[in-house]
Amino acid sequence: MINSIKARRLFVIIFAVIVLYILGLNIPKLLNAIYPIGYRDIIVKYADSYGLDPYLIAAIIKVESGYDSYARSSKGALGLMQIKPSTGEWIGEKLKVTNFSEEMLYDPEINIKMGCWYLDYLFKYYDGDIKLVLAAYNGGQGNVSKWLKDADYSDDGVTLKNIPFAETKLYVEKINRAYKMYNKIYRDLINK
């Protein structure tokens, strides 16, 4: 069953590539449209500032907001990197932002700076384990801490063998896929 599903997916991909080639569509332009990279200078600035991979930041923005600086989630997260106002206020205190307001989270510069600061914080907290960082970014640090203490989700209290929230599990997978694509598509366009 699984092999037949993989075979069908492979057939669809090959068929789509052939159709695109026949139609004369420019694959690189199509990929750029599917995986845009806005705010490149801001991404690189704050990725460098916090020792992060700019392709990861680009992937997170793609998955979180689709590069819509005015995005608002059903859970109240705002802006490009989908930061909740309460988290933004906490980060603002750490960054000594005066007169923080949730409207600031719609500003690409502020949002990306805060998102990068928070990711740096999570990378330090989780000793560089990207799976834990992404799970905490999406599902919450408190939930990840609970999962690490639960033998159903962690054998050693340090790594997750699986993520119990379907949304968070899918989020981590989406970020990883987007990250790989940004690395391939823009490898010469962003200097690490």
GROMACS .gro file of C-alpha atoms in nm:
model
  192
    1MET     CA    1   0.000   0.000   0.000
    2ILE     CA    2   0.270   0.248   0.101
    3ASN     CA    3   0.481   0.162  -0.203
    4SER     CA    4   0.185   0.220  -0.435
    5ILE     CA    5   0.126   0.561  -0.274
    6LYS     CA    6   0.493   0.652  -0.320
    7ALA     CA    7   0.482   0.529  -0.678
    8ARG     CA    8   0.174   0.742  -0.751
    9ARG     CA    9   0.337   1.050  -0.594
   10LEU     CA   10   0.652   0.994  -0.798
   11PHE     CA   11   0.446   0.956  -1.114
   12VAL     CA   12   0.257   1.281  -1.041
   13ILE     CA   13   0.583   1.468  -0.980
   14ILE     CA   14   0.743   1.335  -1.298
   15PHE     CA   15   0.428   1.409  -1.496
   16ALA     CA   16   0.414   1.764  -1.358
   17VAL     CA   17   0.779   1.829  -1.445
   18ILE     CA   18   0.724   1.701  -1.801
   19VAL     CA   19   0.414   1.918  -1.843
   20LEU     CA   20   0.598   2.222  -1.711
   21TYR     CA   21   0.890   2.153  -1.944
   22ILE     CA   22   0.659   2.112  -2.245
   23LEU     CA   23   0.478   2.433  -2.158
   24GLY     CA   24   0.813   2.607  -2.137
   25LEU     CA   25   0.766   2.723  -1.781
   26ASN     CA   26   1.074   2.836  -1.603
   27ILE     CA   27   1.126   2.597  -1.312
   28PRO     CA   28   1.355   2.831  -1.115
   29LYS     CA   29   1.100   3.112  -1.138
   30LEU     CA   30   0.826   2.872  -1.033
   31LEU     CA   31   1.032   2.763  -0.732
   32ASN     CA   32   1.100   3.127  -0.644
   33ALA     CA   33   0.727   3.189  -0.649
   34ILE     CA   34   0.651   2.888  -0.431
   35TYR     CA   35   0.938   2.968  -0.191
   36PRO     CA   36   0.966   3.347  -0.187
   37ILE     CA   37   1.223   3.528   0.021
   38GLY     CA   38   1.118   3.876   0.120
   39TYR     CA   39   1.295   4.093   0.375
   40ARG     CA   40   1.625   3.930   0.280
   41ASP     CA   41   1.843   4.203   0.431
   42ILE     CA   42   1.655   4.195   0.761
   43ILE     CA   43   1.668   3.814   0.774
   44VAL     CA   44   2.043   3.809   0.711
   45LYS     CA   45   2.103   4.094   0.959
   46TYR     CA   46   1.930   3.924   1.252
   47ALA     CA   47   2.032   3.569   1.159
   48ASP     CA   48   2.394   3.688   1.167
   49SER     CA   49   2.334   3.886   1.486
   50TYR     CA   50   2.203   3.578   1.669
   51GLY     CA   51   2.420   3.315   1.501
   52LEU     CA   52   2.129   3.156   1.316
   53ASP     CA   53   2.101   3.009   0.968
   54PRO     CA   54   1.921   3.262   0.743
   55TYR     CA   55   1.768   2.978   0.542
   56LEU     CA   56   1.601   2.851   0.858
   57ILE     CA   57   1.459   3.197   0.928
   58ALA     CA   58   1.333   3.219   0.568
   59ALA     CA   59   1.169   2.876   0.604
   60ILE     CA   60   1.003   2.967   0.933
   61ILE     CA   61   0.862   3.288   0.785
   62LYS     CA   62   0.735   3.096   0.481
   63VAL     CA   63   0.557   2.839   0.695
   64GLU     CA   64   0.439   3.077   0.967
   65SER     CA   65   0.301   3.364   0.759
   66GLY     CA   66   0.373   3.309   0.391
   67TYR     CA   67   0.567   3.639   0.407
   68ASP     CA   68   0.254   3.834   0.501
   69SER     CA   69   0.374   4.091   0.756
   70TYR     CA   70   0.012   4.149   0.865
   71ALA     CA   71  -0.066   3.780   0.920
   72ARG     CA   72  -0.270   3.697   1.230
   73SER     CA   73  -0.327   3.338   1.337
   74SER     CA   74  -0.644   3.201   1.492
   75LYS     CA   75  -0.445   3.181   1.818
   76GLY     CA   76  -0.351   3.550   1.804
   77ALA     CA   77   0.009   3.520   1.681
   78LEU     CA   78   0.111   3.818   1.470
   79GLY     CA   79   0.340   3.913   1.186
   80LEU     CA   80   0.598   3.737   0.977
   81MET     CA   81   0.726   3.499   1.244
   82GLN     CA   82   0.386   3.468   1.417
   83ILE     CA   83   0.474   3.591   1.764
   84LYS     CA   84   0.201   3.602   2.027
   85PRO     CA   85   0.166   3.941   2.196
   86SER     CA   86   0.247   3.794   2.539
   87THR     CA   87   0.565   3.637   2.398
   88GLY     CA   88   0.647   3.961   2.220
   89GLU     CA   89   0.608   4.152   2.545
   90TRP     CA   90   0.841   3.907   2.723
   91ILE     CA   91   1.098   3.928   2.442
   92GLY     CA   92   1.059   4.306   2.439
   93GLU     CA   93   1.154   4.317   2.808
   94LYS     CA   94   1.464   4.106   2.738
   95LEU     CA   95   1.558   4.332   2.444
   96LYS     CA   96   1.476   4.647   2.643
   97VAL     CA   97   1.209   4.760   2.396
   98THR     CA   98   1.036   5.064   2.539
   99ASN     CA   99   0.659   5.106   2.515
  100PHE     CA  100   0.601   4.764   2.357
  101SER     CA  101   0.266   4.726   2.184
  102GLU     CA  102   0.130   4.432   1.987
  103GLU     CA  103   0.113   4.652   1.673
  104MET     CA  104   0.495   4.644   1.676
  105LEU     CA  105   0.476   4.277   1.582
  106TYR     CA  106   0.348   4.377   1.238
  107ASP     CA  107   0.674   4.565   1.172
  108PRO     CA  108   0.900   4.325   0.975
  109GLU     CA  109   1.220   4.453   1.136
  110ILE     CA  110   1.090   4.417   1.491
  111ASN     CA  111   0.915   4.086   1.424
  112ILE     CA  112   1.220   3.923   1.265
  113LYS     CA  113   1.450   4.059   1.536
  114MET     CA  114   1.223   3.922   1.810
  115GLY     CA  115   1.173   3.591   1.630
  116CYS     CA  116   1.549   3.547   1.585
  117TRP     CA  117   1.614   3.639   1.948
  118TYR     CA  118   1.357   3.381   2.059
  119LEU     CA  119   1.501   3.112   1.833
  120ASP     CA  120   1.849   3.185   1.968
  121TYR     CA  121   1.708   3.154   2.321
  122LEU     CA  122   1.548   2.818   2.233
  123PHE     CA  123   1.866   2.688   2.065
  124LYS     CA  124   2.061   2.767   2.381
  125TYR     CA  125   1.792   2.618   2.604
  126TYR     CA  126   1.774   2.294   2.402
  127ASP     CA  127   2.149   2.264   2.337
  128GLY     CA  128   2.110   2.317   1.963
  129ASP     CA  129   1.852   2.041   1.906
  130ILE     CA  130   1.659   2.184   1.611
  131LYS     CA  131   1.368   1.940   1.651
  132LEU     CA  132   1.311   2.057   2.008
  133VAL     CA  133   1.356   2.422   1.908
  134LEU     CA  134   1.096   2.399   1.630
  135ALA     CA  135   0.857   2.196   1.846
  136ALA     CA  136   0.884   2.458   2.122
  137TYR     CA  137   0.847   2.747   1.876
  138ASN     CA  138   0.519   2.600   1.756
  139GLY     CA  139   0.384   2.393   2.045
  140GLY     CA  140   0.526   2.583   2.338
  141GLN     CA  141   0.826   2.534   2.560
  142GLY     CA  142   0.611   2.404   2.845
  143ASN     CA  143   0.466   2.128   2.628
  144VAL     CA  144   0.809   2.022   2.504
  145SER     CA  145   0.929   2.005   2.865
  146LYS     CA  146   0.633   1.778   2.952
  147TRP     CA  147   0.697   1.556   2.650
  148LEU     CA  148   1.063   1.514   2.744
  149LYS     CA  149   0.958   1.388   3.088
  150ASP     CA  150   0.708   1.139   2.941
  151ALA     CA  151   0.843   0.794   2.844
  152ASP     CA  152   0.583   0.777   2.565
  153TYR     CA  153   0.760   1.063   2.387
  154SER     CA  154   1.120   1.053   2.511
  155ASP     CA  155   1.344   0.763   2.610
  156ASP     CA  156   1.614   0.974   2.767
  157GLY     CA  157   1.454   1.304   2.871
  158VAL     CA  158   1.672   1.486   2.621
  159THR     CA  159   1.541   1.392   2.276
  160LEU     CA  160   1.190   1.343   2.141
  161LYS     CA  161   1.114   1.015   1.972
  162ASN     CA  162   0.779   1.153   1.858
  163ILE     CA  163   0.569   1.467   1.892
  164PRO     CA  164   0.218   1.410   2.027
  165PHE     CA  165   0.058   1.725   1.879
  166ALA     CA  166  -0.026   1.654   1.515
  167GLU     CA  167  -0.007   2.026   1.431
  168THR     CA  168   0.341   2.057   1.585
  169LYS     CA  169   0.465   1.737   1.422
  170LEU     CA  170   0.346   1.862   1.083
  171TYR     CA  171   0.497   2.206   1.153
  172VAL     CA  172   0.842   2.056   1.217
  173GLU     CA  173   0.814   1.854   0.895
  174LYS     CA  174   0.706   2.162   0.694
  175ILE     CA  175   0.992   2.370   0.829
  176ASN     CA  176   1.243   2.097   0.745
  177ARG     CA  177   1.109   2.069   0.388
  178ALA     CA  178   1.107   2.444   0.337
  179TYR     CA  179   1.454   2.475   0.487
  180LYS     CA  180   1.593   2.223   0.237
  181MET     CA  181   1.425   2.409  -0.050
  182TYR     CA  182   1.557   2.750   0.060
  183ASN     CA  183   1.906   2.602   0.081
  184LYS     CA  184   1.877   2.469  -0.274
  185ILE     CA  185   1.700   2.760  -0.439
  186TYR     CA  186   1.890   3.046  -0.277
  187ARG     CA  187   2.228   2.887  -0.202
  188ASP     CA  188   2.412   3.161  -0.388
  189LEU     CA  189   2.186   3.446  -0.285
  190ILE     CA  190   2.229   3.452   0.091
  191ASN     CA  191   2.576   3.454   0.233
  192LYS     CA  192   2.588   3.271   0.564
   0.00000   0.00000   0.00000
